[in-house]
C-alpha positions as MATLAB code, in Angstrom:
seq = 'XXXXXXXXXXXXXXXXXXXXXXXXXXXXXXXXXXXXXXXXXXXXXXXXXXXXXXXXXXXXXXXXXXXXXXXXXXXXXXXXXXXXXXXXXXXXXXXXXXXXXXXXXXXXXXXXXXXXXXXXXXXXXXXXXXXXXXXXXXXXXXXXXXXXXXXXXXXXXXXXXXXXXXXXXXXXXXXXXXXXXXXXXXXXXXXXXXXXXXXXXXXX';
ca = [
       0.000    0.004    0.020;
       1.313    3.337   -0.993;
       2.104    6.086    1.805;
      -0.702    8.354    0.449;
      -3.088    5.353    0.972;
      -1.833    4.721    4.511;
      -2.048    8.332    5.198;
      -5.833    8.541    4.206;
      -6.486    5.411    6.506;
      -4.655    7.189    9.308;
      -6.731   10.097    8.855;
     -10.094    8.618    8.288;
     -12.245    8.823   11.419;
     -13.974    5.497   10.499;
     -10.722    3.546   10.352;
     -10.870    0.778   13.035;
      -8.436    0.948   16.219;
      -6.970   -2.304   14.940;
      -5.841   -0.684   11.599;
      -4.525    2.262   13.372;
      -2.407    0.264   15.757;
      -0.405   -0.785   12.781;
       0.032    2.829   11.458;
       1.764    3.913   14.709;
       4.851    2.093   13.673;
       4.600    3.212   10.076;
       7.888    4.175    8.456;
       6.358    7.577    7.405;
       6.305   10.026   10.304;
       3.169   11.833    8.885;
       1.265    8.446    8.805;
       2.253    7.900   12.484;
       1.050   11.273   13.525;
      -2.127   11.002   11.860;
      -3.047    7.703   13.463;
      -2.154    8.989   16.843;
      -4.458   11.991   16.118;
      -7.159   10.279   14.327;
     -10.580   11.786   15.510;
     -12.287    8.582   15.687;
      -9.659    6.512   17.610;
     -10.382    5.139   20.971;
      -8.267    5.579   24.142;
      -6.378    2.378   23.249;
      -4.798    3.960   20.285;
      -3.888    7.221   22.128;
      -2.451    5.073   25.006;
      -0.549    2.910   22.506;
       0.985    5.904   20.891;
       2.227    6.902   24.104;
       3.491    3.431   24.923;
       5.898    3.715   21.986;
       8.074    6.340   23.771;
       8.197    8.375   20.580;
       8.526   12.186   21.486;
       6.573   13.127   18.235;
       3.657   10.603   19.044;
       3.668   11.950   22.657;
       3.230   15.399   21.190;
       0.600   14.451   18.801;
      -1.523   12.999   21.551;
      -0.904   15.920   24.090;
      -1.885   18.503   21.637;
      -5.388   16.907   21.484;
      -5.848   18.693   24.925;
      -9.452   18.565   26.470;
     -10.661   16.128   23.641;
      -8.590   13.491   25.440;
     -10.347   11.310   27.946;
      -9.299   11.772   31.726;
      -7.403    8.571   31.591;
      -5.423    9.675   28.464;
      -4.744   13.019   29.972;
      -3.445   11.418   33.138;
      -1.108    9.263   31.037;
       0.186   12.344   29.264;
       0.777   14.240   32.568;
       2.651   11.104   33.772;
       4.576   10.461   30.372;
       8.341   10.488   30.496;
       8.459   12.472   27.287;
       8.310   16.360   27.846;
       6.979   16.916   24.418;
       3.712   15.255   25.296;
       3.179   17.214   28.557;
       4.174   20.269   26.789;
       1.666   19.924   23.858;
      -1.009   19.096   26.378;
       0.044   22.454   28.500;
      -0.437   24.350   25.244;
      -4.003   23.074   24.357;
      -5.674   21.923   27.538;
      -8.087   24.313   29.443;
      -9.375   21.606   32.024;
      -8.241   23.298   35.381;
      -7.170   19.899   37.100;
      -5.076   19.245   34.060;
      -3.399   22.634   34.248;
      -2.934   22.477   38.111;
      -0.661   19.169   37.535;
       1.131   20.689   34.521;
       1.970   23.814   36.570;
       3.784   21.521   39.063;
       5.629   19.816   36.225;
       9.406   19.326   36.794;
      10.313   20.445   33.369;
      10.295   24.424   33.063;
       9.447   24.131   29.414;
       6.095   22.571   30.203;
       5.435   25.151   33.034;
       6.169   27.832   30.436;
       3.909   26.323   27.988;
       1.038   26.550   30.383;
       1.516   30.273   30.559;
       1.421   30.883   26.597;
      -2.135   30.670   25.779;
      -4.258   33.765   26.105;
      -6.743   34.246   29.061;
      -5.391   31.596   31.439;
      -6.753   31.973   35.112;
      -5.304   35.005   36.848;
      -4.411   32.881   39.943;
      -2.508   30.429   37.860;
      -0.529   33.210   36.140;
       0.316   34.668   39.427;
       1.677   31.216   40.580;
       3.777   30.882   37.448;
       4.910   34.528   37.670;
       6.750   33.456   40.926;
       8.299   30.330   39.315;
      12.148   29.790   40.099;
      13.066   29.841   36.516;
      13.188   32.901   34.446;
      11.902   31.253   31.184;
       8.580   30.506   33.128;
       8.356   33.928   34.232;
       9.192   35.331   30.858;
       6.200   33.290   29.368;
       3.926   34.959   32.024;
       5.472   38.386   31.075;
       4.931   37.718   27.382;
       1.321   37.291   27.863;
      -0.923   40.393   27.002;
      -3.987   39.017   28.856;
      -2.445   38.870   32.424;
      -3.863   41.245   34.830;
      -2.218   44.733   34.667;
      -1.107   44.733   38.195;
       0.882   41.472   37.627;
       2.565   42.962   34.467;
       3.637   46.039   36.570;
       4.883   43.687   39.314;
       7.098   41.784   36.798;
       8.890   45.107   36.037;
      10.979   44.515   39.133;
      11.867   40.838   38.182;
      15.586   39.996   38.608;
      15.818   38.608   35.073;
      16.469   40.856   32.137;
      14.786   38.168   29.938;
      11.509   38.752   31.963;
      11.682   42.439   31.731;
      12.432   42.082   27.786;
       9.347   40.033   27.436;
       7.195   42.718   28.989;
       8.832   45.528   27.041;
       8.773   43.746   23.529;
       5.223   42.327   23.866;
       3.729   45.815   24.811;
       5.356   48.147   22.388;
       2.153   50.365   22.490;
       2.344   50.603   26.189;
       4.771   53.361   27.106;
       4.496   52.734   30.830;
       6.818   49.845   30.330;
       9.382   51.949   28.198;
       9.323   54.706   30.880;
       9.825   52.265   33.684;
      12.811   50.358   31.979;
      14.517   53.455   30.366;
      17.384   53.057   33.058;
      17.267   49.283   33.161;
      20.505   47.907   34.204;
      20.405   45.555   31.039;
      21.808   47.499   28.115;
      19.412   45.853   25.550;
      16.377   46.687   27.600;
      17.690   50.099   28.150;
      18.180   50.760   24.332;
      14.844   49.231   23.390;
      12.966   51.263   26.090;
      14.576   54.629   24.846;
      13.870   53.738   21.185;
      10.233   53.086   22.067;
      10.069   56.494   23.618;
      11.918   58.060   20.826;
       9.472   56.635   18.276;
       6.487   57.881   20.267;
       8.113   61.492   20.328;
       9.219   61.224   23.875;
      12.902   62.080   24.828;
      14.496   60.101   27.620;
      16.336   62.653   29.568;
      18.934   60.108   31.038;
];
């Protein structure tokens, strides 16, 4: 059977789980991915995809987010491949799932939780106090966090966090004014450039 035919089978929601199991080990990456994400697949296919240990299949399953059953979501949260947990962090909205992922040992997963818009404010406040700068920077990059939290992050010890605040809010000169004397040269220069573009002179 040609790759195109196998791809069509892997994508068809009427394809049986038994057929999809075989496509999870197909030589073509796209076929494996489509089988893992087949909209008609049962939990057994999702769990079999995770059991392969393949990071791409783990990601494929994780990216299905809230469409996954609780059993499969639990399996993704406990999966050793970060890519699956990261995919779930980017797509899930179920609060119980998010609470588990906020406590994930990998900072990339915790940062992924912060990336979608309109996350619960209490969850973002928790992530804003994460020990890793890349997680706090993901919070700072969100333009839907509460205003007081964004202003609080101006005092973050990491230049990367302050840079995220500044560059994701180019139209909000409050951040440029606050960072015009930032100890980090790049932040300082960008803040002054923003003020210059807006017709304000940084008298420093």
